[in-house]
Amino acid sequence: MATNKIHAIYTDDDLLLHAVKQTRAENYHISEVYTPFPVHGLDAAVGLAPTRMAITSFLYGLVGLAVAIWMMNYMMIMDWPQNIGGKPSFTFSQNMPTFIPIMFEMTVFFAGHLMVITFYMRSRLWPFKKAENPDLRTTDDRFLMEVDVENHDIEMLTKFLYDTGASEISLIQTEQNH
Amino acid sequence: MYTLPSKLRLFSIILVVLGLIGIVYGFLTVPKNTDEVRQILSEQEAHHGVASHNADDTANFVDRARGEKGYSEAAMEHATDLRPEGHGVSSHEEHVLHQMQTRPWSATLVAAFFFMMIALGALVFYAIQFASQSGWSPVLYRVMEGITAYLLPGSIIVVLILVFAGTHFFPWQNDELVAGDKILQGKAGYLNFPFFVIRAVIYLLGWNLYRHFSRKYSLEQAVATDYTPYRKNFKISVFFLIFFILTEATMAMDWFMSMTPHWYSTMFPWYVFASLFVSGITAIALVTIHLKACGFIPFVSDKHLHDLAKYIFAFSIFWTYLWFSQFMLIWYANIPEEVTYFVIRIQEYRLLFFGMLVLNFVFPILMLMNSDFKRIPWLVVITGIIVLIGHYIDVYLLVMPSTVGHHYHFGIPEIGAVFFFLGLFILVVGASLGKTSLKPENDPFIRESENYHF
């Protein structure tokens, strides 16, 4: 089944932001917006849910902290408690000040790296990924809003997008083969 | 225009009166001679069953660690600088008498300095806002100026306490002691009474002059037709920050580190600064929430609160970082002349010493990590109060172990001092906030600040 989308290109981020708000107010569905740089407030205007990346990061940090505690407790206290320079290695808490730098770094390491990997996976980014540019100019100085035609009247939708200040409007037909 | 709510005014006047009674009670009930000390000690022993003499405690501790009975006694015989007043029962009681007589002084200083450092921390924050030309904070300038109004009375009281406390706080002011102590003789070039007073007066003048002129220029800006007063404010803020960081370092060394003049730490001034700064920011947040709740500052939004809460969060961590760095370096190397500072704090003040970490670090980090929580006033109020209690304990631990040692309590003198200075703080800050419009008109960044959002 073929789906129709309309690509509307804008030359200015303020214009785009305004157009996004108008389009949503008219109940047209925006499937994607391509911009060369982050436009402040665009995610809220499109109606995207807030990211939960920070929550995952916090949990990864806890994992890192647990790993560091388990590792050093096992190695320094349980497995081979040597007297190294007179440091008390009888219990974990007695020798804890020496462990804190590593506990801190492991927490940050896990929180940072696992969050970045989560970000790559969620946003489907990897080295040999095929770029998904509908228009090369969107990486330079153009802003592109992709609107689903669905069962709206194409003439009316085009007229509406033209009124929002789009400089180019094109109809894209894609075969969905999955 | 703000006026202190009449109930709050009455409340703080009651606090001042009760606090004054508590402080006077503290000074009147100290033991006057060694006979009374002997009686108090025997009563305490009857309470606790087994005698808990500090000397025995340390002896047992060292002996246990060495696995050799009598080791510590033999070692102590040679260590004259640790017990400069000599040995024997009578000198021990004199020592205890001195500590007990010091307690009301220490109790008053802890509370006096705590509230002064709130005003000083707010003043530094205020100066940083000017020097960095920040765009979010101008709506809070009047709030900060209100808090810093306490600096003048607060700092005068602190300096008076320090000057008149004499040997209660500072062993290096005891000439007999210095005569028999080579370390103190070596430090006498810096730690002598006239120079000490001169330095204290310089701090007092420098800080209060900046506060006076920045307030003056800030009020001038509200009616000015150009930005000349603002430019002057920018300039003096920069110079104040340079002056402050130098005087804050020597202030911490003069007023707190020299209470244990054999001990030294290079991180110490920074550590005191972190405590002072986070308390100041917390007080700004609490006063802002109060004014906002009363409806006096409609132009302050939850975004400004969010930023203040971020500062509380960040500087709580900064404080912990410095606390830990100082503690861990000394704990790790375990050099006898450095480690004494922490030995008494861990052995005698264990709960406060580590409990303070929970209040000042664990609590704010968990409460204020979520960015939605930072915009909820009651959550920030709870966290702020916990942080302030934590930093009161912090100041308590700077002063008490060094001055009264084992004979510390949290009783009428301490509570009285907190009441007195809290009441005074509310009265002075409330009066200052009521003096002018709470919106700094004509500030070059005021419009940006009003529309601030992120």
XYZ file of C-alpha atoms in Angstrom, chain B residues 128 341 396:
3
model
C 29.239 36.593 41.480
C 42.079 16.653 64.201
C 29.637 22.947 65.491
